[in-house]
Amino acid sequence: MIERARGLNIATQIILGAGLLTLLVPLYLTFVAATQTLPEVNRVPPTFLPGTHLFDNLAEAWVRSNFGQKFVNTMILATGVVVGKITVAAITAFGIVFFQHRFRMLIFWLIFITLMLPLEVRIVPTYSVAANALSPFQQILDVVGLTWLLEALTGMRVALEWNLLNSYTGLILPLVATATGTFLYRQFFMTIPDELVEAAQMDGAGPLRFLWEVLIPLSRTNIAALATIMFVYSWNQYLWPLLIITDPNYGVVAVELGQLVPDSNTTGGGIPHWNLAMAGTLIVMVPPVLVVIFMQRWFVRGLINTDK
Amino acid sequence: MADINIRRVEKSYGDTRVVHGVDLDIRDGEFVVILGPSGCGKSTLLRMIAGLEAISGGEIAIGGRVVNDLEPRQRGCAMVFQNYALYPHMSVAENIGYALKIAGIGKAERRARVQSVATAIGLEDYLDRRPGQLSGGQRQRVAMGRAMIREPKVFLFDEPLSNLDAKLRVQMRLEIRHLHQRLAATSVFVTHDQIEAMTLADRMVVMNQGNIEQVGAPSDVYDRPASTFVASFIGSPPMNLLPGRMTESGQHVELADGQHVPIPTALAQGRAGRPVTLGIRPEDIRHGPAAGGSGLTAKFDFLEELGMGRLFHGTLGGQDIIMHATDKTPPVFGTAVDIAFDPSRLHLFDVETGKRLAGESGRADKEQWSGYRATA
Ligand SMILES: Nc1ncnc2c1ncn2[C@@H]1O[C@H](COP(=O)(O)OP(=O)(O)OP(=O)(O)O)[C@@H](O)[C@H]1O
Ligand SMILES: [Mg+2]
């Protein structure tokens, strides 16, 4: 839609400008604070001009928070979650869209309902499962009486245990299931013409081949979009890692950043190190920003090569 | 050998039956066209042959082997779809060669075969393009190439030409015919375009509401339509169908307005006094008083110039009729004019069932009409 009314044009420009400003001001303040020394950042009234200590602060924040290790951890977490999500979601949506079985609507709705239950809502049971991933199976065994039976027969007690706390697996697995991704793929798969599916059938392609050689290549742009969103999402994970990671070797950046933010614990009532906290923020922001920039180019390429 | 035998095949979606026990035998190498109005079950029948649709009842055998429970890929059929259904992300070469790739045929052989198919369909220079960069006609060719490369026993076409413009359609029609002559593979072609059907078919199958109305060579179906449905479906403009009653003498059909149409005695056959539907094709009506004085009159309202003749639109016995006149008689509108029916080209149908009673009694009568015309 192209509106030619001049007044409207100006109004939209103003709104756009205001929106941009609202987005940029906090970023600018972060940047300014990260360039100042401790006395400068705490001065009243505050200065809004950048100082000269950006690199000092960055270096200090990097070392103090041991970001090197945290970056590796978070990268593993984010990559694992992204790969897991795009794979699981693709396969789930494939099953829902292309196979006519009795329960497919039921399954779809079950998945859809979980959209309404984000991790935060089910975090306690998820934690208890993470503490022992096999506990649900143990419970099933207990309930049906198999544990008792085996104990009576062999004298050994079945105690299944698989602890996921303080591990990459524990970080990644609970975040992998994704109703949003499944939904996104489903919507895309439903636009695939039946004739294309049938042509592949006539050519002799089995379901997996069709998924791998036709559907996945056609979903490239969808995958890129999903991967980008999910990367940022997992890079920013805070609550879940905070809960299950007690070993600093498995710490992630968002949690670490939280510890840089001054409060009475970290400064012991001293002067808050806002400059370091903001420098840390700048560091942590880099990977998601790079991913978005890089993937954006990818989208555009995908859009130019539109296949009809 | 790949003849196709269809035995009492039915198809139901839930409670609605859309194909009602169809029987059809297609001989090896034959080109059969299935023709019918939209929604009559043509595609459904074709897709049951292909294996894309489960068969609800009856049996389909290809090359003597019952294929009801076989996967599409095991049936040895290739299919050309209406919307081409090319893989958008693959090049033309990859599209054509995909079936071979799946069959596990080596790269070198694949390339050679793709090349030879591309030459046959005239697309050698486009092998690296994506389908999105081709014209409709070229996409259609790729779809044909994709079907050809497997050297299938059976070709199935579901309205493959309906998305092309008129000129291209005629051209592709010829190419399909050539292709068939060269490969001699059994072909089943679905269309709702009767010209396509008439020109392509060795035999034509006319379907209506999930039933086969008639099977026969195109000229057969045209000259001896088995029912009023076929009569009005085949031919453009369609056959005129006039309600009437056989006179007691069995020599005439009396139309609604009392006019008498003389009919050959062979047609009467015990129908004396009974209501019938009289059929006559527009090109079998002409201007002028009939010999023997039993003239018919009709009133015409307007005409359409075709170049190769003129279509007169008017009424006879309260029914709309169309006459395709090739003579140059000056048109008269609004008042009754003399017309004559070719008696050898009359068709009679049962009023209730719409089935053909008799008619078009053969070449001898045809001669008679020529003589008859000469005397007029
Ligand atoms: N999946 C389906 N579920 C229910 N009814 C269906 C389904 N597919 C087709 N039909 C019905 O079956 C009938 C035959 O459909 P079919 O596609 O064979 O028609 P067609 O003769 O090919 O028509 P067209 O010339 O429009 O392609 C139609 O009445 C259609 O509504
Ligand atoms: Mg159809």
XYZ file of C-alpha atoms and ligand atoms in Angstrom:
716
model
C 0.000 0.000 0.000
C 1.456 3.301 -0.988
C -0.036 6.327 0.714
C 0.574 9.559 -1.063
C -0.884 11.952 1.485
C 1.926 14.240 2.521
C 0.781 14.939 6.092
C 0.397 11.260 6.786
C 3.822 10.671 5.359
C 5.407 13.157 7.736
C 3.457 11.761 10.680
C 4.647 8.229 9.974
C 8.217 9.465 9.685
C 7.920 11.126 13.066
C 6.522 7.996 14.679
C 9.276 5.953 13.080
C 11.884 8.396 14.367
C 10.432 8.330 17.855
C 10.440 4.546 17.856
C 14.038 4.439 16.712
C 15.037 6.919 19.395
C 13.321 4.913 22.117
C 15.267 1.882 20.975
C 18.597 3.640 20.613
C 18.720 5.739 23.789
C 19.203 2.812 26.199
C 21.852 1.392 23.878
C 23.591 4.740 23.822
C 23.466 5.019 27.601
C 24.934 1.533 27.886
C 27.708 2.516 25.554
C 28.390 5.793 27.376
C 28.516 4.131 30.773
C 30.873 1.487 29.415
C 33.355 4.149 28.369
C 33.551 5.951 31.680
C 35.640 5.436 34.789
C 34.076 4.494 38.082
C 33.943 8.106 39.427
C 32.596 9.400 36.107
C 29.811 6.884 35.921
C 28.667 7.682 39.443
C 28.861 11.455 39.120
C 25.763 13.530 39.810
C 24.517 14.993 37.565
C 25.493 12.282 35.059
C 27.395 13.084 31.871
C 25.953 11.843 28.605
C 29.175 12.123 26.656
C 31.386 9.076 26.106
C 34.564 8.838 28.134
C 37.861 7.287 27.091
C 38.014 4.054 29.042
C 35.995 1.722 26.815
C 38.757 -0.819 26.238
C 39.894 -0.801 29.851
C 36.381 -1.538 30.962
C 35.830 -4.219 28.341
C 39.039 -5.957 29.326
C 38.275 -5.714 33.022
C 34.721 -7.039 32.593
C 35.964 -9.873 30.366
C 38.526 -11.016 32.878
C 36.464 -10.482 35.999
C 33.550 -12.529 34.688
C 35.674 -15.143 32.960
C 33.612 -14.543 29.823
C 35.880 -16.748 27.710
C 34.521 -19.922 29.301
C 30.998 -18.496 29.522
C 30.994 -17.655 25.830
C 31.949 -21.183 24.908
C 29.245 -22.569 27.196
C 26.572 -20.269 25.868
C 27.609 -20.965 22.312
C 27.246 -24.696 22.952
C 23.876 -24.091 24.582
C 22.620 -21.851 21.773
C 23.890 -24.079 18.976
C 22.469 -27.158 20.620
C 19.104 -25.540 21.171
C 18.928 -24.082 17.660
C 19.909 -27.310 15.925
C 17.629 -29.300 18.200
C 14.705 -26.998 17.688
C 14.872 -26.758 13.909
C 15.311 -30.514 13.611
C 12.650 -31.602 16.066
C 10.198 -28.986 14.843
C 10.704 -29.961 11.187
C 10.158 -33.642 11.875
C 7.134 -33.003 14.095
C 5.493 -30.702 11.587
C 6.271 -33.195 8.820
C 4.464 -35.883 10.770
C 1.500 -33.659 11.440
C 1.058 -32.296 7.936
C 1.931 -35.152 5.599
C 0.657 -38.247 7.340
C -3.010 -39.034 7.621
C -3.362 -40.752 10.938
C -6.141 -40.701 13.404
C -4.409 -38.774 16.155
C -2.832 -36.062 14.133
C -5.214 -33.302 15.146
C -4.985 -34.422 18.760
C -1.194 -34.315 18.601
C -1.230 -30.979 16.900
C -3.455 -29.489 19.572
C -1.395 -30.982 22.362
C 1.676 -29.322 20.896
C -0.215 -26.135 20.327
C -1.379 -26.031 23.940
C 2.192 -26.257 25.159
C 2.683 -22.873 23.488
C 0.761 -21.572 26.450
C 3.064 -23.257 28.927
C 6.494 -21.666 28.633
C 9.416 -23.112 30.546
C 8.926 -20.655 33.403
C 5.499 -22.083 34.163
C 6.628 -25.694 34.313
C 10.034 -25.017 35.736
C 9.630 -26.941 38.981
C 8.611 -30.265 37.417
C 11.186 -29.716 34.699
C 13.822 -29.279 37.376
C 12.792 -32.444 39.088
C 13.031 -34.333 35.807
C 16.418 -32.769 35.091
C 17.631 -33.902 38.492
C 16.883 -37.416 37.342
C 15.813 -37.685 33.732
C 14.752 -41.271 34.243
C 12.448 -40.549 37.169
C 9.298 -40.658 35.027
C 10.239 -44.162 33.926
C 11.046 -45.107 37.481
C 7.609 -43.930 38.478
C 5.971 -45.959 35.744
C 7.888 -49.024 36.886
C 6.880 -48.356 40.466
C 3.242 -47.844 39.659
C 2.820 -50.949 37.538
C 4.618 -52.967 40.169
C 7.604 -53.997 38.075
C 10.068 -52.643 40.598
C 8.487 -54.735 43.298
C 8.386 -57.775 41.057
C 12.034 -57.488 40.088
C 13.043 -56.930 43.676
C 11.103 -59.957 44.779
C 12.596 -62.093 42.015
C 16.199 -60.959 41.945
C 16.647 -59.160 45.195
C 17.875 -56.112 43.289
C 16.088 -52.828 43.439
C 15.710 -50.941 40.180
C 16.805 -47.379 40.698
C 17.070 -45.501 37.438
C 19.141 -42.389 37.650
C 20.383 -39.923 35.085
C 21.326 -36.603 36.551
C 21.312 -33.694 34.146
C 22.156 -30.910 36.571
C 25.404 -29.117 35.753
C 25.652 -30.506 32.229
C 25.216 -29.267 28.695
C 22.559 -31.895 28.098
C 20.606 -30.547 31.032
C 20.948 -27.015 29.728
C 19.861 -27.865 26.219
C 17.248 -30.619 26.323
C 14.417 -28.858 28.166
C 14.699 -25.918 25.779
C 14.603 -27.978 22.590
C 10.916 -28.792 22.283
C 9.276 -25.924 20.492
C 5.648 -25.412 19.735
C 6.397 -22.127 17.990
C 8.828 -23.747 15.593
C 6.503 -26.655 14.917
C 3.722 -24.229 14.207
C 5.913 -22.185 11.870
C 6.960 -25.258 9.889
C 3.407 -26.525 9.819
C 2.132 -23.312 8.308
C 4.836 -23.489 5.687
C 4.335 -27.178 4.907
C 0.634 -26.573 4.410
C 1.436 -24.217 1.540
C 3.253 -27.008 -0.334
C 0.921 -28.005 -3.186
C -0.401 -31.568 -3.046
C 0.755 -32.048 -6.617
C 4.360 -31.558 -5.567
C 4.031 -34.261 -2.939
C 2.431 -36.533 -5.484
C 5.052 -35.807 -8.107
C 7.694 -36.886 -5.619
C 5.695 -40.018 -4.899
C 5.499 -40.796 -8.600
C 9.242 -40.239 -8.891
C 9.614 -42.860 -6.204
C 10.723 -40.696 -3.310
C 9.922 -42.135 0.107
C 8.817 -39.865 2.948
C 12.274 -39.275 4.420
C 13.759 -38.545 1.049
C 10.957 -36.112 0.346
C 11.575 -34.411 3.668
C 15.296 -34.189 3.140
C 15.559 -33.412 -0.562
C 12.421 -31.397 -1.186
C 10.916 -29.968 1.973
C 14.071 -28.940 3.792
C 15.622 -27.137 0.800
C 12.315 -25.376 0.227
C 12.170 -24.288 3.872
C 15.610 -22.642 3.846
C 14.332 -19.172 4.581
C 11.995 -20.481 7.256
C 14.849 -22.333 8.862
C 17.012 -19.215 8.775
C 14.297 -17.156 10.419
C 13.614 -19.764 13.063
C 17.315 -20.263 13.738
C 17.873 -16.552 14.216
C 15.002 -16.104 16.617
C 15.930 -19.214 18.534
C 19.603 -18.285 18.730
C 18.796 -14.971 20.338
C 16.294 -16.712 22.586
C 18.772 -19.272 23.824
C 21.657 -16.825 24.076
C 19.551 -14.824 26.499
C 18.530 -17.821 28.638
C 18.690 -16.812 32.268
C 16.269 -18.565 34.582
C 16.876 -22.152 33.548
C 20.689 -22.011 33.677
C 20.481 -20.101 36.933
C 18.448 -22.938 38.364
C 20.324 -26.031 37.272
C 23.920 -24.767 37.000
C 25.840 -24.459 40.240
C 29.221 -25.314 38.790
C 30.704 -22.089 37.347
C 32.372 -24.154 34.601
C 28.940 -24.515 33.026
C 27.846 -20.899 33.575
C 26.269 -18.930 30.753
C 26.638 -15.273 29.836
C 23.232 -13.970 30.879
C 23.605 -15.321 34.413
C 27.152 -14.024 34.597
C 25.997 -10.640 33.418
C 23.467 -10.622 36.225
C 26.338 -11.040 38.630
C 28.143 -8.046 37.138
C 25.160 -5.830 37.828
C 25.998 -4.090 41.070
C 23.967 -4.867 44.126
C 24.811 -5.067 47.795
C 26.251 -8.574 47.312
C 28.738 -7.804 44.615
C 29.964 -4.466 45.876
C 29.508 -5.139 49.533
C 27.866 -1.775 49.870
C 30.717 -0.089 48.006
C 30.429 2.057 44.902
C 28.488 0.183 42.172
C 30.554 -0.708 39.080
C 28.025 0.333 36.499
C 30.740 0.951 33.961
C 31.853 -2.692 34.124
C 28.302 -3.997 34.044
C 27.622 -1.975 30.908
C 30.889 -3.055 29.301
C 29.885 -6.665 30.011
C 26.521 -5.982 28.395
C 28.229 -4.718 25.265
C 30.334 -7.869 25.082
C 27.375 -10.169 25.577
C 25.368 -8.351 22.926
C 27.898 -8.987 20.174
C 27.068 -12.575 19.116
C 23.295 -12.126 18.775
C 23.825 -8.909 16.857
C 26.278 -10.639 14.519
C 23.903 -13.541 14.009
C 21.036 -11.216 13.179
C 23.146 -9.211 10.747
C 24.516 -12.305 9.083
C 21.168 -14.073 8.872
C 19.493 -10.970 7.563
C 21.701 -11.089 4.508
C 20.653 -14.677 4.162
C 16.955 -13.812 4.285
C 17.421 -11.239 1.587
C 19.198 -13.742 -0.615
C 16.408 -16.207 0.022
C 13.868 -13.589 -0.895
C 15.584 -12.620 -4.137
C 15.839 -16.225 -5.288
C 12.144 -16.719 -4.718
C 11.161 -20.064 -6.134
C 7.682 -20.278 -7.408
C 2.922 -55.410 -21.967
C 1.073 -52.768 -20.065
C -2.602 -53.018 -20.622
C -4.765 -51.626 -17.853
C -7.805 -53.507 -16.648
C -10.215 -51.676 -14.438
C -12.849 -53.875 -12.790
C -15.869 -52.409 -10.975
C -13.690 -49.749 -9.429
C -15.338 -47.541 -6.866
C -14.211 -44.580 -4.857
C -15.880 -43.141 -1.801
C -14.893 -40.253 0.387
C -16.608 -41.049 3.651
C -20.228 -41.602 2.716
C -20.114 -39.920 -0.664
C -19.412 -42.212 -3.565
C -17.717 -40.318 -6.391
C -16.825 -43.209 -8.717
C -19.484 -45.882 -9.141
C -18.147 -49.228 -10.253
C -16.250 -48.372 -13.402
C -15.204 -51.056 -15.888
C -12.615 -50.234 -18.508
C -9.991 -52.112 -20.473
C -7.122 -50.169 -21.957
C -4.955 -52.023 -24.417
C -1.180 -51.943 -24.465
C 0.071 -48.877 -26.318
C -3.346 -47.327 -26.607
C -3.986 -43.622 -26.100
C -7.167 -43.280 -24.082
C -8.686 -39.941 -23.211
C -11.078 -39.596 -20.300
C -13.459 -36.745 -20.886
C -16.200 -35.355 -18.722
C -17.511 -32.273 -17.004
C -15.855 -30.882 -13.904
C -16.287 -33.037 -10.832
C -17.289 -36.207 -12.667
C -14.422 -38.224 -11.191
C -11.907 -38.214 -14.052
C -8.977 -37.202 -11.907
C -10.033 -39.555 -9.165
C -10.033 -42.483 -11.578
C -6.647 -41.487 -12.967
C -5.193 -41.064 -9.498
C -6.441 -44.495 -8.514
C -4.528 -45.915 -11.478
C -1.458 -43.965 -10.395
C -1.766 -45.120 -6.800
C -2.163 -41.643 -5.396
C -5.675 -42.427 -4.229
C -6.761 -45.573 -2.425
C -9.228 -47.772 -4.296
C -12.434 -48.191 -2.293
C -13.746 -51.143 -4.242
C -12.956 -53.256 -7.287
C -9.609 -53.938 -8.848
C -7.066 -52.298 -11.105
C -4.482 -54.378 -12.931
C -1.556 -53.022 -14.908
C 0.171 -55.450 -17.238
C -1.851 -58.283 -15.770
C -0.764 -57.559 -12.198
C -3.273 -56.295 -9.660
C -1.880 -53.069 -8.290
C -4.470 -52.184 -5.642
C -1.973 -52.482 -2.836
C 1.150 -51.291 -4.621
C 2.849 -47.989 -3.939
C 2.833 -45.485 -6.821
C 6.515 -46.079 -7.484
C 5.948 -49.814 -7.877
C 3.293 -49.424 -10.536
C 5.536 -48.291 -13.376
C 3.411 -45.243 -14.164
C 4.622 -41.715 -14.776
C 2.316 -38.755 -14.394
C 2.151 -35.248 -15.804
C 0.265 -32.855 -13.568
C -1.936 -29.912 -14.387
C 0.235 -27.406 -12.519
C 3.450 -29.124 -13.614
C 4.484 -29.769 -9.981
C 8.169 -29.219 -10.699
C 10.582 -29.061 -7.784
C 11.148 -25.315 -7.451
C 14.603 -25.592 -5.902
C 16.040 -27.922 -8.509
C 17.373 -27.083 -11.941
C 15.663 -28.417 -15.039
C 18.268 -31.163 -15.278
C 17.770 -32.148 -11.647
C 14.011 -32.109 -12.050
C 14.160 -34.420 -15.038
C 16.763 -36.689 -13.506
C 15.323 -36.904 -10.000
C 13.549 -40.205 -10.548
C 16.795 -41.726 -11.803
C 18.674 -40.376 -8.828
C 16.156 -42.009 -6.514
C 16.462 -45.225 -8.472
C 20.176 -45.102 -7.671
C 21.383 -44.689 -11.229
C 24.940 -43.394 -11.541
C 25.803 -39.783 -12.336
C 27.256 -40.405 -15.776
C 24.339 -42.435 -17.044
C 21.942 -39.987 -15.487
C 23.538 -37.070 -17.257
C 23.423 -38.881 -20.590
C 19.780 -39.786 -20.227
C 18.776 -36.316 -19.058
C 20.609 -34.945 -22.064
C 18.788 -37.170 -24.511
C 15.393 -36.424 -22.963
C 16.164 -32.710 -22.970
C 16.966 -32.934 -26.650
C 13.721 -34.735 -27.310
C 11.715 -32.010 -25.595
C 13.846 -29.176 -26.977
C 15.214 -27.905 -23.688
C 18.950 -28.611 -24.029
C 19.756 -24.957 -23.492
C 17.740 -24.638 -20.321
C 19.127 -27.465 -18.240
C 20.639 -25.166 -15.626
C 17.600 -22.984 -15.136
C 15.188 -23.182 -12.269
C 11.512 -23.818 -13.064
C 10.747 -20.287 -11.900
C 12.812 -18.975 -14.800
C 10.858 -20.844 -17.470
C 7.712 -20.013 -19.390
C 4.557 -22.056 -18.902
C 5.148 -24.076 -22.036
C 8.725 -24.823 -21.078
C 7.653 -25.927 -17.616
C 5.131 -28.199 -19.243
C 7.916 -29.721 -21.317
C 10.042 -30.274 -18.237
C 7.118 -32.068 -16.642
C 6.862 -34.276 -19.719
C 10.589 -34.875 -19.683
C 10.408 -35.899 -16.077
C 7.759 -38.443 -16.975
C 9.595 -39.697 -20.072
C 12.960 -40.312 -18.497
C 11.770 -43.290 -16.540
C 10.588 -44.964 -19.716
C 7.380 -45.900 -17.945
C 4.954 -48.547 -19.055
C 2.087 -46.140 -18.564
C 1.798 -42.389 -18.993
C -0.873 -40.613 -17.020
C -1.847 -37.044 -17.834
C -4.181 -34.949 -15.702
C -5.247 -31.942 -17.759
C -1.635 -31.151 -18.583
C -2.486 -28.483 -21.128
C -5.166 -26.541 -19.347
C -2.813 -23.837 -18.090
C -1.413 -23.019 -21.514
C -2.683 -20.452 -23.959
C -4.669 -21.653 -26.950
C -1.833 -21.685 -29.455
C 0.624 -23.440 -27.208
C -2.028 -25.947 -26.325
C -2.426 -26.976 -29.941
C 1.326 -27.260 -30.313
C 1.769 -29.317 -27.141
C -1.108 -31.509 -28.225
C 0.803 -32.406 -31.365
C 3.948 -33.004 -29.365
C 2.159 -35.359 -27.032
C 0.802 -37.213 -30.030
C 4.306 -37.469 -31.523
C 5.685 -38.602 -28.232
C 3.096 -41.310 -28.059
C 3.854 -42.467 -31.569
C 7.515 -42.709 -30.731
C 7.276 -44.347 -27.317
C 4.066 -46.318 -27.886
C 3.477 -46.401 -24.144
C -0.033 -46.893 -22.873
C -1.381 -43.422 -22.145
C -4.355 -42.201 -20.170
C -5.126 -38.553 -20.629
C -7.724 -36.660 -18.619
C -9.261 -33.498 -19.976
C -12.473 -31.594 -20.112
C -11.608 -30.094 -23.467
C -13.408 -32.094 -26.140
C -11.217 -30.922 -29.001
C -8.209 -32.200 -27.099
C -10.041 -35.445 -26.485
C -11.172 -35.913 -30.086
C -7.774 -35.147 -31.573
C -5.614 -37.157 -29.198
C -7.649 -40.224 -28.471
C -7.455 -43.664 -29.967
C -10.423 -44.266 -27.756
C -12.412 -41.856 -25.716
C -14.098 -42.474 -22.390
C -16.930 -40.101 -21.537
C -17.674 -39.908 -17.835
C -20.590 -38.379 -16.010
C -21.068 -38.252 -12.257
C -18.763 -41.116 -11.502
C -20.055 -43.392 -14.254
C -18.767 -44.165 -17.714
C -21.363 -43.042 -20.243
C -19.624 -44.250 -23.354
C -16.356 -45.703 -24.588
C -15.393 -45.590 -28.229
C -13.330 -44.090 -31.008
C -13.832 -40.319 -31.213
C -15.804 -40.490 -34.449
C -17.953 -43.257 -32.987
C -18.768 -41.250 -29.923
C -19.518 -38.235 -32.071
C -21.683 -40.081 -34.593
C -23.419 -42.448 -32.213
C -23.626 -40.833 -28.784
C -24.888 -43.405 -26.318
C -27.026 -40.991 -24.354
C -28.403 -37.475 -24.350
C -25.606 -36.598 -21.938
C -22.910 -37.570 -24.414
C -24.876 -35.998 -27.265
C -25.015 -32.658 -25.542
C -21.511 -32.876 -24.095
C -19.635 -33.714 -27.281
C -19.789 -31.290 -30.165
C -19.652 -27.556 -30.138
C -22.264 -26.238 -30.381
C -23.908 -29.328 -28.907
C -26.522 -31.541 -30.506
C -30.063 -30.147 -30.602
C -32.338 -32.270 -28.443
C -36.044 -31.934 -29.170
C -38.789 -33.599 -27.121
C -41.373 -35.317 -29.279
C -43.598 -38.326 -29.761
C -43.349 -41.128 -32.266
C -46.466 -41.159 -34.439
C -48.613 -44.288 -34.570
C -47.356 -45.020 -38.039
C -43.785 -44.959 -36.777
C -42.752 -42.815 -39.733
C -42.539 -39.465 -38.023
C -41.691 -37.844 -34.773
C -44.220 -35.240 -33.806
C -42.645 -32.233 -32.117
C -44.258 -30.170 -29.367
C -45.726 -27.703 -31.853
C -47.238 -30.421 -34.039
C -44.616 -30.421 -36.788
C -43.678 -33.828 -38.099
C -40.114 -34.945 -38.669
C -39.912 -37.900 -41.029
C -37.633 -40.636 -39.742
C -36.186 -43.705 -41.405
C -38.339 -46.724 -40.624
C -35.376 -48.496 -39.095
C -35.537 -46.101 -36.189
C -39.206 -46.638 -35.318
C -38.934 -50.197 -33.988
C -41.874 -50.657 -31.709
C -41.796 -47.162 -30.381
C -44.977 -46.092 -32.130
C -46.986 -43.650 -30.071
C -44.321 -43.308 -27.371
C -42.521 -40.127 -26.329
C -38.910 -39.832 -27.501
C -36.125 -37.277 -27.598
C -35.041 -36.436 -31.093
C -31.430 -35.437 -31.600
C -29.895 -33.634 -34.547
C -26.489 -31.977 -34.767
C -26.396 -28.328 -35.907
C -24.414 -29.253 -39.017
C -27.031 -31.814 -40.030
C -29.705 -29.156 -40.411
C -29.855 -27.007 -43.504
C -31.935 -24.367 -45.156
C -34.544 -25.170 -47.716
C -37.671 -27.255 -48.130
C -37.166 -30.960 -47.722
C -37.788 -33.194 -50.675
C -41.200 -34.841 -50.586
C -42.837 -31.772 -49.227
C -42.632 -32.679 -45.532
C -41.025 -29.371 -44.709
C -40.102 -28.167 -41.282
C -40.096 -24.559 -40.290
C -38.119 -22.812 -37.611
C -37.816 -19.233 -36.556
C -34.348 -17.745 -36.267
C -33.365 -14.751 -34.162
C -29.717 -14.095 -34.879
C -26.613 -15.665 -36.303
C -22.958 -16.031 -35.428
C -20.433 -15.845 -38.231
C -17.729 -18.474 -37.949
C -15.995 -17.929 -41.256
C -16.302 -21.590 -42.147
C -20.064 -21.344 -41.731
C -22.726 -19.569 -39.761
C -24.547 -20.540 -36.621
C -28.239 -19.688 -36.756
C -29.899 -19.464 -33.356
C -33.661 -19.848 -33.185
C -36.549 -21.954 -31.965
C -38.297 -25.049 -33.232
C -41.243 -26.580 -31.435
C -40.686 -24.252 -28.494
C -37.063 -25.419 -28.117
C -33.931 -23.445 -28.770
C -32.100 -24.858 -31.733
C -28.863 -24.098 -33.488
C -28.240 -24.675 -37.166
C -24.741 -24.710 -38.609
C -25.251 -23.587 -42.215
C -22.435 -23.665 -44.723
C -24.509 -22.314 -47.610
C -24.822 -18.647 -48.311
C -28.609 -18.351 -48.096
C -29.412 -14.811 -46.997
C -30.578 -14.911 -43.388
C -34.227 -14.294 -42.570
C -35.040 -13.467 -38.961
C -38.302 -13.372 -37.070
C -40.486 -15.362 -39.446
C -40.741 -19.065 -40.087
C -38.230 -20.393 -42.601
C -37.971 -23.814 -44.170
C -35.293 -26.115 -42.830
C -34.500 -29.749 -43.403
C -32.964 -32.444 -41.215
C -30.603 -34.980 -42.691
C -32.687 -38.123 -42.086
C -29.606 -40.348 -41.904
C -28.219 -38.266 -39.080
C -31.159 -38.342 -36.739
C -30.732 -39.711 -33.240
C -33.460 -41.002 -30.953
C -33.146 -41.231 -27.193
C -35.335 -42.674 -24.494
C -37.061 -39.864 -22.628
C -36.632 -41.409 -19.202
C -33.171 -42.958 -19.257
C -31.677 -40.662 -21.867
C -30.184 -43.769 -23.532
C -29.809 -44.004 -27.255
C -32.583 -45.911 -29.004
C -31.188 -46.171 -32.490
C -30.057 -43.988 -35.312
C -27.349 -43.077 -37.758
C -28.074 -46.156 -39.742
C -24.883 -46.141 -41.749
C -23.077 -45.137 -44.888
C -25.854 -46.115 -47.283
C -28.110 -43.534 -45.735
C -25.315 -41.068 -45.951
C -25.255 -41.503 -49.720
C -28.974 -41.091 -49.782
C -28.644 -37.740 -48.051
C -26.190 -36.523 -50.667
C -28.671 -37.449 -53.348
C -31.405 -35.906 -51.315
C -29.467 -32.724 -50.989
C -28.890 -32.629 -54.716
C -32.596 -32.849 -55.444
C -33.408 -30.079 -52.971
N -10.516 -35.457 -0.922
C -11.808 -35.431 -1.287
N -12.789 -35.501 -0.364
C -14.086 -35.488 -0.716
N -14.522 -35.383 -1.979
C -13.613 -35.319 -2.945
C -12.208 -35.319 -2.665
N -11.537 -35.227 -3.824
C -12.472 -35.157 -4.794
N -13.719 -35.200 -4.287
C -14.969 -35.175 -5.027
O -14.927 -36.186 -5.988
C -15.551 -35.769 -7.178
C -14.649 -36.048 -8.352
O -13.490 -35.279 -8.256
P -12.409 -35.262 -9.398
O -11.264 -34.455 -8.920
O -12.136 -36.640 -9.838
O -13.163 -34.470 -10.538
P -12.661 -34.172 -12.010
O -13.548 -34.938 -12.909
O -11.221 -34.398 -12.132
O -13.010 -32.628 -12.153
P -12.132 -31.449 -12.781
O -12.404 -31.468 -14.242
O -12.717 -30.241 -12.140
O -10.728 -31.680 -12.416
C -15.885 -34.306 -7.017
O -17.262 -34.194 -6.808
C -15.134 -33.880 -5.796
O -15.869 -32.951 -5.055
Mg -9.477 -33.101 -12.262
